Each structure stands twice: as structure tokens, then as C-alpha cells.
mmCIF file of C-alpha atoms in Angstrom:
data_model
loop_
_atom_site.group_PDB
_atom_site.id
_atom_site.type_symbol
_atom_site.label_atom_id
_atom_site.label_comp_id
_atom_site.label_asym_id
_atom_site.label_seq_id
_atom_site.Cartn_x
_atom_site.Cartn_y
_atom_site.Cartn_z
ATOM 1 C CA MET A 1 -0.034 0.039 0.001
ATOM 2 C CA ASN A 2 3.010 2.337 -0.084
ATOM 3 C CA ASN A 3 2.098 3.209 -3.651
ATOM 4 C CA ILE A 4 -1.327 4.765 -2.753
ATOM 5 C CA LYS A 5 -1.523 8.109 -4.484
ATOM 6 C CA THR A 6 -2.060 10.967 -2.093
ATOM 7 C CA VAL A 7 -0.508 13.845 -4.005
ATOM 8 C CA PHE A 8 -1.707 14.982 -7.435
ATOM 9 C CA SER A 9 -0.483 17.236 -10.155
ATOM 10 C CA ILE A 10 -2.857 19.780 -11.751
ATOM 11 C CA LYS A 11 -2.996 17.431 -14.774
ATOM 12 C CA ASP A 12 -4.217 14.663 -12.493
ATOM 13 C CA LEU A 13 -7.001 16.984 -11.237
ATOM 14 C CA GLU A 14 -7.958 17.820 -14.838
ATOM 15 C CA ASN A 15 -8.143 14.097 -15.686
ATOM 16 C CA LEU A 16 -10.161 13.174 -12.608
ATOM 17 C CA SER A 17 -12.594 16.119 -12.582
ATOM 18 C CA GLY A 18 -12.943 16.991 -16.209
ATOM 19 C CA ILE A 19 -12.069 20.659 -15.496
ATOM 20 C CA LYS A 20 -9.224 21.960 -17.664
ATOM 21 C CA ALA A 21 -5.934 22.788 -15.897
ATOM 22 C CA HIS A 22 -6.137 26.341 -17.324
ATOM 23 C CA THR A 23 -9.589 26.778 -15.725
ATOM 24 C CA ILE A 24 -8.387 25.416 -12.363
ATOM 25 C CA ARG A 25 -5.515 27.963 -12.405
ATOM 26 C CA ILE A 26 -7.945 30.802 -13.141
ATOM 27 C CA TRP A 27 -10.287 29.717 -10.347
ATOM 28 C CA GLU A 28 -7.402 29.509 -7.944
ATOM 29 C CA LYS A 29 -6.194 33.002 -8.857
ATOM 30 C CA ARG A 30 -9.629 34.705 -8.876
ATOM 31 C CA TYR A 31 -11.487 32.836 -6.183
ATOM 32 C CA GLN A 32 -8.891 30.994 -4.163
ATOM 33 C CA ILE A 33 -10.948 27.800 -4.384
ATOM 34 C CA LEU A 34 -7.860 25.611 -3.828
ATOM 35 C CA GLU A 35 -4.578 26.214 -2.066
ATOM 36 C CA PRO A 36 -1.974 23.990 -3.761
ATOM 37 C CA MET A 37 1.296 23.022 -2.280
ATOM 38 C CA ARG A 38 4.366 24.122 -4.235
ATOM 39 C CA THR A 39 7.604 22.330 -4.991
ATOM 40 C CA ASP A 40 10.930 24.062 -4.982
ATOM 41 C CA THR A 41 10.528 24.730 -8.665
ATOM 42 C CA ASN A 42 7.015 26.197 -8.082
ATOM 43 C CA ILE A 43 5.033 23.246 -9.499
ATOM 44 C CA ARG A 44 1.502 22.932 -8.094
ATOM 45 C CA LEU A 45 0.669 19.746 -6.099
ATOM 46 C CA TYR A 46 -2.678 18.876 -4.462
ATOM 47 C CA ASP A 47 -3.784 16.574 -1.705
ATOM 48 C CA LEU A 48 -6.850 14.299 -1.487
ATOM 49 C CA SER A 49 -8.984 16.939 0.220
ATOM 50 C CA SER A 50 -8.305 19.306 -2.745
ATOM 51 C CA LEU A 51 -9.371 16.625 -5.191
ATOM 52 C CA GLN A 52 -12.567 15.981 -3.214
ATOM 53 C CA LYS A 53 -13.319 19.692 -3.082
ATOM 54 C CA LEU A 54 -12.778 20.099 -6.810
ATOM 55 C CA LEU A 55 -15.030 17.193 -7.594
ATOM 56 C CA ASN A 56 -17.782 18.704 -5.489
ATOM 57 C CA ILE A 57 -17.219 22.129 -7.163
ATOM 58 C CA SER A 58 -17.398 20.452 -10.589
ATOM 59 C CA PHE A 59 -20.721 18.860 -9.616
ATOM 60 C CA LEU A 60 -22.146 22.194 -8.469
ATOM 61 C CA HIS A 61 -20.857 24.007 -11.560
ATOM 62 C CA GLU A 62 -22.457 21.463 -13.850
ATOM 63 C CA TYR A 63 -25.703 21.858 -11.844
ATOM 64 C CA GLY A 64 -25.744 25.517 -12.704
ATOM 65 C CA TYR A 65 -23.945 27.285 -9.788
ATOM 66 C CA LYS A 66 -21.584 30.029 -10.805
ATOM 67 C CA ILE A 67 -18.002 29.596 -9.657
ATOM 68 C CA SER A 68 -18.122 33.038 -7.892
ATOM 69 C CA LYS A 69 -21.173 31.825 -5.865
ATOM 70 C CA ILE A 70 -19.551 28.498 -4.959
ATOM 71 C CA ALA A 71 -16.402 30.369 -3.859
ATOM 72 C CA SER A 72 -18.452 32.433 -1.419
ATOM 73 C CA TYR A 73 -19.594 29.348 0.613
ATOM 74 C CA PRO A 74 -17.654 28.239 3.644
ATOM 75 C CA GLU A 75 -15.623 25.138 2.772
ATOM 76 C CA THR A 76 -17.592 22.934 5.112
ATOM 77 C CA GLU A 77 -20.933 23.821 3.416
ATOM 78 C CA ILE A 78 -19.925 22.730 -0.071
ATOM 79 C CA PRO A 79 -20.287 18.922 0.585
ATOM 80 C CA GLU A 80 -23.556 19.501 2.384
ATOM 81 C CA LEU A 81 -24.914 21.549 -0.517
ATOM 82 C CA VAL A 82 -23.990 18.709 -2.880
ATOM 83 C CA ARG A 83 -25.859 16.198 -0.751
ATOM 84 C CA GLN A 84 -28.934 18.451 -0.633
ATOM 85 C CA ILE A 85 -29.280 18.807 -4.394
ATOM 86 C CA VAL A 86 -28.481 15.251 -5.380
ATOM 87 C CA SER A 87 -31.541 13.689 -7.015
ATOM 88 C CA ALA A 88 -32.344 10.958 -9.511
ATOM 89 C CA LYS A 89 -31.767 13.528 -12.277
ATOM 90 C CA ASN A 90 -28.112 14.188 -11.403
ATOM 91 C CA ALA A 91 -27.255 11.070 -9.429
ATOM 92 C CA LYS A 92 -25.008 9.752 -12.210
ATOM 93 C CA ASN A 93 -22.330 12.502 -11.971
ATOM 94 C CA HIS A 94 -22.402 12.490 -8.159
ATOM 95 C CA ALA A 95 -21.999 8.655 -8.154
ATOM 96 C CA LEU A 96 -19.170 8.809 -10.669
ATOM 97 C CA ASN A 97 -17.307 11.206 -8.442
ATOM 98 C CA ALA A 98 -17.973 9.149 -5.387
ATOM 99 C CA PHE A 99 -16.730 5.966 -7.044
ATOM 100 C CA LYS A 100 -13.615 7.793 -8.244
ATOM 101 C CA MET A 101 -12.895 8.894 -4.709
ATOM 102 C CA ALA A 102 -13.526 5.315 -3.516
ATOM 103 C CA MET A 103 -10.940 4.130 -6.020
ATOM 104 C CA ILE A 104 -8.357 6.726 -5.225
ATOM 105 C CA ASN A 105 -8.671 6.035 -1.466
ATOM 106 C CA PHE A 106 -9.111 2.276 -1.784
ATOM 107 C CA ASP A 107 -12.290 2.908 0.197
ATOM 108 C CA GLN A 108 -14.555 -0.121 -0.015
ATOM 109 C CA GLN A 109 -17.110 1.368 2.348
ATOM 110 C CA LEU A 110 -17.572 4.448 0.154
ATOM 111 C CA PHE A 111 -18.052 2.163 -2.884
ATOM 112 C CA PHE A 112 -20.689 0.016 -1.168
ATOM 113 C CA ASN A 113 -22.544 3.063 0.333
ATOM 114 C CA THR A 114 -22.646 4.736 -3.118
ATOM 115 C CA TYR A 115 -23.809 1.555 -4.790
ATOM 116 C CA ASP A 116 -26.546 0.944 -2.145
ATOM 117 C CA TRP A 117 -27.719 4.543 -2.568
ATOM 118 C CA LEU A 118 -28.002 4.066 -6.309
ATOM 119 C CA ALA A 119 -29.685 0.688 -5.899
ATOM 120 C CA SER A 120 -32.402 2.222 -3.762
ATOM 121 C CA GLU A 121 -33.624 4.010 -6.889
ATOM 122 C CA LYS A 122 -32.230 2.069 -9.862
ATOM 123 C CA THR A 123 -31.972 -1.466 -11.128
ATOM 124 C CA PHE A 124 -28.612 -3.119 -11.477
ATOM 125 C CA GLN A 125 -28.999 -2.843 -15.249
ATOM 126 C CA GLU A 126 -29.472 0.908 -14.908
ATOM 127 C CA ILE A 127 -26.510 1.252 -12.556
ATOM 128 C CA PHE A 128 -24.175 -0.642 -14.881
ATOM 129 C CA GLN A 129 -25.266 1.092 -18.099
ATOM 130 C CA GLN A 130 -25.624 4.612 -16.720
ATOM 131 C CA VAL A 131 -22.732 4.676 -14.257
ATOM 132 C CA PHE A 132 -20.342 1.726 -14.314
ATOM 133 C CA LEU A 133 -19.827 1.786 -18.094
ATOM 134 C CA LEU A 134 -18.906 5.512 -17.890
ATOM 135 C CA LEU A 135 -16.669 4.812 -14.881
ATOM 136 C CA LEU A 136 -14.838 2.026 -16.670
ATOM 137 C CA ASP A 137 -14.266 4.242 -19.723
ATOM 138 C CA GLU A 138 -12.822 6.930 -17.456
ATOM 139 C CA ILE A 139 -10.636 4.383 -15.629
ATOM 140 C CA GLY A 140 -9.023 3.366 -18.977
ATOM 141 C CA LEU A 141 -8.117 7.009 -19.713
ATOM 142 C CA LEU A 142 -6.940 7.679 -16.157
ATOM 143 C CA TRP A 143 -4.672 4.602 -16.348
ATOM 144 C CA GLN A 144 -3.270 5.618 -19.716
ATOM 145 C CA THR A 145 -2.437 9.093 -18.461
ATOM 146 C CA ASP A 146 -0.766 7.645 -15.368
ATOM 147 C CA THR A 147 -3.281 9.411 -13.125
ATOM 148 C CA ILE A 148 -4.046 6.111 -11.353
ATOM 149 C CA SER A 149 -1.977 2.930 -10.896
ATOM 150 C CA PRO A 150 -2.964 -0.633 -11.891
ATOM 151 C CA ALA A 151 -3.760 -1.222 -8.208
ATOM 152 C CA HIS A 152 -6.518 1.378 -8.436
ATOM 153 C CA GLU A 153 -7.939 -0.132 -11.566
ATOM 154 C CA HIS A 154 -7.875 -3.653 -10.131
ATOM 155 C CA PHE A 155 -9.472 -2.473 -6.839
ATOM 156 C CA ILE A 156 -12.509 -0.839 -8.493
ATOM 157 C CA SER A 157 -12.808 -3.533 -11.197
ATOM 158 C CA CYS A 158 -12.968 -6.340 -8.554
ATOM 159 C CA LEU A 159 -15.694 -4.505 -6.661
ATOM 160 C CA ILE A 160 -17.724 -4.068 -9.876
ATOM 161 C CA ARG A 161 -17.060 -7.747 -10.679
ATOM 162 C CA GLN A 162 -18.541 -8.719 -7.334
ATOM 163 C CA LYS A 163 -21.759 -6.867 -8.124
ATOM 164 C CA ILE A 164 -22.110 -8.480 -11.495
ATOM 165 C CA ILE A 165 -21.597 -11.947 -10.020
ATOM 166 C CA LEU A 166 -24.150 -11.307 -7.196
ATOM 167 C CA ASN A 167 -26.798 -10.113 -9.633
ATOM 168 C CA SER A 168 -26.091 -12.878 -12.167
ATOM 169 C CA GLU A 169 -26.377 -15.502 -9.461
ATOM 170 C CA LYS A 170 -29.951 -14.370 -8.719
ATOM 171 C CA LEU A 171 -30.879 -15.111 -12.343
ATOM 172 C CA GLN A 172 -28.919 -18.281 -12.748
ATOM 173 C CA VAL A 173 -31.132 -20.158 -10.285
ATOM 174 C CA LEU A 174 -34.173 -19.479 -12.478
ATOM 175 C CA ASN A 175 -35.263 -21.730 -15.332
ATOM 176 C CA PRO A 176 -34.744 -20.193 -18.781
ATOM 177 C CA THR A 177 -37.899 -18.941 -20.359
ATOM 178 C CA LYS A 178 -36.418 -18.926 -23.890
ATOM 179 C CA THR A 179 -35.098 -22.261 -25.224
ATOM 180 C CA ASP A 180 -34.549 -21.646 -28.887
ATOM 181 C CA LYS A 181 -30.766 -21.114 -28.391
ATOM 182 C CA VAL A 182 -28.017 -21.204 -25.749
ATOM 183 C CA PHE A 183 -25.313 -18.629 -25.443
ATOM 184 C CA VAL A 184 -21.708 -19.565 -24.745
ATOM 185 C CA LEU A 185 -19.449 -16.783 -23.577
ATOM 186 C CA SER A 186 -15.695 -16.943 -23.578
ATOM 187 C CA LEU A 187 -12.550 -14.857 -24.135
ATOM 188 C CA PRO A 188 -9.578 -15.634 -26.374
ATOM 189 C CA LEU A 189 -6.188 -16.704 -25.039
ATOM 190 C CA ASN A 190 -4.453 -14.129 -22.863
ATOM 191 C CA GLU A 191 -7.477 -11.828 -22.861
ATOM 192 C CA ILE A 192 -8.086 -11.043 -19.189
ATOM 193 C CA HIS A 193 -10.503 -8.052 -19.468
ATOM 194 C CA GLU A 194 -13.751 -9.823 -18.736
ATOM 195 C CA LEU A 195 -16.113 -7.274 -17.102
ATOM 196 C CA GLY A 196 -17.885 -6.624 -20.402
ATOM 197 C CA LEU A 197 -18.413 -10.287 -21.057
ATOM 198 C CA MET A 198 -19.532 -10.850 -17.423
ATOM 199 C CA TYR A 199 -22.128 -8.103 -17.845
ATOM 200 C CA LEU A 200 -23.333 -9.628 -21.109
ATOM 201 C CA HIS A 201 -23.790 -12.908 -19.226
ATOM 202 C CA TYR A 202 -26.064 -11.019 -16.802
ATOM 203 C CA GLU A 203 -28.049 -9.457 -19.597
ATOM 204 C CA ILE A 204 -28.503 -12.729 -21.420
ATOM 205 C CA LEU A 205 -29.802 -14.367 -18.301
ATOM 206 C CA LEU A 206 -32.089 -11.399 -17.704
ATOM 207 C CA ALA A 207 -33.496 -11.858 -21.208
ATOM 208 C CA GLY A 208 -34.516 -15.396 -20.301
ATOM 209 C CA TYR A 209 -31.843 -17.373 -22.110
ATOM 210 C CA GLN A 210 -29.486 -20.042 -20.825
ATOM 211 C CA SER A 211 -25.943 -18.575 -20.687
ATOM 212 C CA ILE A 212 -22.804 -20.730 -20.281
ATOM 213 C CA TYR A 213 -19.973 -18.591 -18.977
ATOM 214 C CA LEU A 214 -16.482 -19.978 -19.634
ATOM 215 C CA GLY A 215 -14.438 -16.878 -18.935
ATOM 216 C CA GLU A 216 -11.006 -15.872 -19.995
ATOM 217 C CA SER A 217 -8.285 -17.582 -22.100
ATOM 218 C CA MET A 218 -10.477 -20.279 -23.618
ATOM 219 C CA PRO A 219 -8.930 -22.171 -26.572
ATOM 220 C CA VAL A 220 -11.247 -22.506 -29.535
ATOM 221 C CA CYS A 221 -10.776 -26.251 -29.756
ATOM 222 C CA TYR A 222 -12.553 -26.718 -26.380
ATOM 223 C CA LEU A 223 -15.542 -24.635 -27.430
ATOM 224 C CA LYS A 224 -16.503 -27.406 -29.746
ATOM 225 C CA ASP A 225 -17.319 -29.584 -26.734
ATOM 226 C CA LEU A 226 -20.470 -27.523 -26.119
ATOM 227 C CA LYS A 227 -21.909 -28.661 -29.423
ATOM 228 C CA LYS A 228 -22.249 -32.169 -27.921
ATOM 229 C CA HIS A 229 -24.707 -30.788 -25.352
ATOM 230 C CA PHE A 230 -26.706 -28.066 -27.086
ATOM 231 C CA ASP A 231 -28.438 -27.960 -30.481
ATOM 232 C CA THR A 232 -28.332 -24.229 -31.239
ATOM 233 C CA ILE A 233 -25.476 -22.128 -29.885
ATOM 234 C CA VAL A 234 -24.487 -18.448 -30.116
ATOM 235 C CA TYR A 235 -20.790 -18.073 -29.233
ATOM 236 C CA VAL A 236 -20.052 -14.643 -27.789
ATOM 237 C CA SER A 237 -16.677 -13.001 -27.184
ATOM 238 C CA CYS A 238 -15.215 -9.582 -26.311
ATOM 239 C CA PHE A 239 -11.898 -8.351 -27.772
ATOM 240 C CA THR A 240 -10.187 -5.722 -25.609
ATOM 241 C CA VAL A 241 -6.448 -6.341 -26.015
ATOM 242 C CA LYS A 242 -6.424 -9.788 -27.651
ATOM 243 C CA PRO A 243 -6.037 -11.255 -30.182
ATOM 244 C CA ASP A 244 -3.211 -9.133 -31.530
ATOM 245 C CA ARG A 245 -4.460 -6.578 -34.096
ATOM 246 C CA ASP A 246 -2.765 -8.252 -37.026
ATOM 247 C CA GLU A 247 -4.153 -11.729 -35.976
ATOM 248 C CA ILE A 248 -7.840 -10.833 -35.320
ATOM 249 C CA ASN A 249 -9.231 -11.872 -38.693
ATOM 250 C CA SER A 250 -7.273 -15.099 -38.819
ATOM 251 C CA TYR A 251 -8.522 -15.881 -35.321
ATOM 252 C CA ILE A 252 -12.142 -15.265 -36.499
ATOM 253 C CA GLN A 253 -11.472 -17.609 -39.405
ATOM 254 C CA VAL A 254 -10.344 -20.364 -37.051
ATOM 255 C CA MET A 255 -13.463 -19.905 -34.970
ATOM 256 C CA ALA A 256 -15.616 -19.996 -38.071
ATOM 257 C CA ASP A 257 -13.922 -23.172 -39.416
ATOM 258 C CA GLU A 258 -14.120 -24.903 -36.043
ATOM 259 C CA LEU A 259 -17.541 -23.847 -34.801
ATOM 260 C CA LEU A 260 -19.877 -22.595 -37.535
ATOM 261 C CA ASP A 261 -22.606 -24.801 -38.948
ATOM 262 C CA ASP A 262 -26.327 -24.375 -39.584
ATOM 263 C CA SER A 263 -27.097 -24.203 -35.888
ATOM 264 C CA THR A 264 -24.375 -21.856 -34.577
ATOM 265 C CA GLU A 265 -23.526 -18.151 -34.765
ATOM 266 C CA LEU A 266 -20.530 -16.076 -33.644
ATOM 267 C CA TRP A 267 -21.000 -12.694 -31.971
ATOM 268 C CA PHE A 268 -18.190 -10.287 -31.233
ATOM 269 C CA THR A 269 -17.850 -6.961 -29.460
ATOM 270 C CA GLY A 270 -15.179 -4.951 -27.654
ATOM 271 C CA ARG A 271 -12.661 -2.328 -28.539
ATOM 272 C CA LEU A 272 -10.769 -4.473 -31.102
ATOM 273 C CA ALA A 273 -13.923 -5.832 -32.764
ATOM 274 C CA ALA A 274 -13.887 -2.794 -35.070
ATOM 275 C CA LEU A 275 -10.924 -4.457 -36.856
ATOM 276 C CA ILE A 276 -12.919 -7.494 -37.928
ATOM 277 C CA ARG A 277 -13.517 -7.488 -41.683
ATOM 278 C CA GLN A 278 -17.150 -8.702 -41.444
ATOM 279 C CA GLU A 279 -17.572 -8.830 -45.230
ATOM 280 C CA SER A 280 -14.965 -11.604 -45.312
ATOM 281 C CA PHE A 281 -17.120 -13.928 -43.296
ATOM 282 C CA SER A 282 -20.590 -15.483 -43.497
ATOM 283 C CA GLU A 283 -23.716 -13.762 -42.231
ATOM 284 C CA LYS A 284 -23.422 -15.972 -39.142
ATOM 285 C CA VAL A 285 -20.516 -13.841 -37.960
ATOM 286 C CA ASN A 286 -21.953 -10.706 -36.242
ATOM 287 C CA VAL A 287 -19.883 -7.771 -35.073
ATOM 288 C CA PHE A 288 -21.270 -5.186 -32.632
ATOM 289 C CA SER A 289 -19.642 -1.828 -32.061
ATOM 290 C CA ALA A 290 -20.810 -1.667 -28.412
ATOM 291 C CA ILE A 291 -22.462 -3.797 -25.762
ATOM 292 C CA GLU A 292 -25.653 -1.758 -26.104
ATOM 293 C CA GLU A 293 -25.884 -2.666 -29.789
ATOM 294 C CA LEU A 294 -25.490 -6.314 -29.002
ATOM 295 C CA LEU A 295 -28.215 -6.184 -26.335
ATOM 296 C CA VAL A 296 -30.734 -4.981 -29.008
ATOM 297 C CA ARG A 297 -30.353 -8.386 -30.667
ATOM 298 C CA LEU A 298 -31.350 -10.349 -27.631
#
């Protein structure tokens, strides 16, 4: 835990809050909203309380409060004002900020409290699509810009994973209501980013289908085993970092050769799915640009 980040650059604050560094500097100069620490070379540095304050200010500003008005409030009143105006209409941005603070602080209790607050008004489907998907997109950018460490990413991802598993289990004990096909979900070798596929598993169960979740790093040759047990199969996979970009279409060809027949289909989504040359394959190979697009087909 010695690598927990407690000091942030102004660029970190920009990445986490969405407020441009130039704007933060102006707000500091005109309204003294933050009091940064300074290095010997006069570089601004900020602590966790400054980050929390800026996230609250960002929320109020998006809600319509002028920065001059926000700056006039005593510092202790700003979090209370945020709590007072949070509603179903603006819960998304508030929850995003809370989840980011939970991630930065490795604060499980804040994560669970925020989730429970959302769950009192929203379904898990709404929470995932309206909040978690946005959070995961932001986490990818924050990691790329070195604002957060892999430890932060793993921490929040594991907590989201727990919620997907819990909600999926509630559906798995129910008998399928649709029996015309079975979905088999897996990831290619060395692909370890499975949150998207895990959520698809939940959505497929919610739609009333049987879903067989095989998880990460599943060799294509073993997927054939499922054909001994089920008549009509839709194989689903998400490509985030694997296969390698120059091997994606050859990988799809292997899957098509090994698995496709009159009673099977292949469905693909994920960041790298855009590289699939769909016109090179049969109509039984379906490519979706986003999870939401795939869900329309269920």
C-alpha cells in the first residue's frame, strides 16, 4: 500500500474532474478555491482533500452554480450543498465522483454506500449502463495518463465484478424462459478483461436465455465440446487487447472453421472488434460496435 496516491498534479486533477488545468488555475487566482502546495520549482501539487473539493465544485458548476457563488460558501458547506441537491436527475455525476474517490482512497465502504444509494432508486441494469460503463471508460483513460495505478484499476474492477456476480447468480437459479438457443461466452487466449463479457452474461440471463460462462483464455478447440450438449449455440466473445491486431481476422477464421454450422452463430464486441472484416465472413458472424448494440439483438 506504499504506492497509494495521495499527492496529485494539476493534470491529475484535470483528468479526474474534467475541468481543464487552465480553468483550475484561473479559479485559484480569482477565487482561491484551492490552495496548492508548491515544489521548490513552483510546480503545483494537491492533496486528497483538494481533489474531493474540486469534484464537489465540478458537480455544483455542472448543476448551474456560478463559480463566484460557490467560492463564497464556507468550505464545510460545499459537501452538504452537494448532498442536498443530489436527485435521480443528477445522481449519475455524483455517483461517478464518489466511485472515483473510493478508487483513489481504496475505500470499499464508500463504494458500497454509493452503490446501495443508487440501488435504492435504480435497477442493477441501470446502474451498470448509466454509471459503471462511464466509470470504466474513464478508468481506462486515467490509467493511460498515469493518473491512477494498476492497483486502483484492479481495486474498483474487482468490486464491480462482485456486483455483476451477485446479480447474475440471482438469475442463474431461475429456469430459462427462452429455449430456442443457448449462449456460450468466452474470451480468447491471454485476454483477461472480462467485465464486459460478465455483464453480457447477466443481460442474457435477464433476457430469459441459458448462458454458459466460460471466462478468460479459452482455446477455440474446447468450445466445440459444447456442441455435444446443445443444439443451437451463439458463441459470444469480447476483444479488448487480444487477439493481436494483425491476428484478429485469422482468429475469427479459425473460430468460423471450427464452430460454424447451420445451428451456430458467432457474436463479437469490444474495442478491437472494429478491426474485424465482417464482409470476409458469413452472415453468421456478427460484429457489434458496443455492448448496447448487442443487447438490442437479444
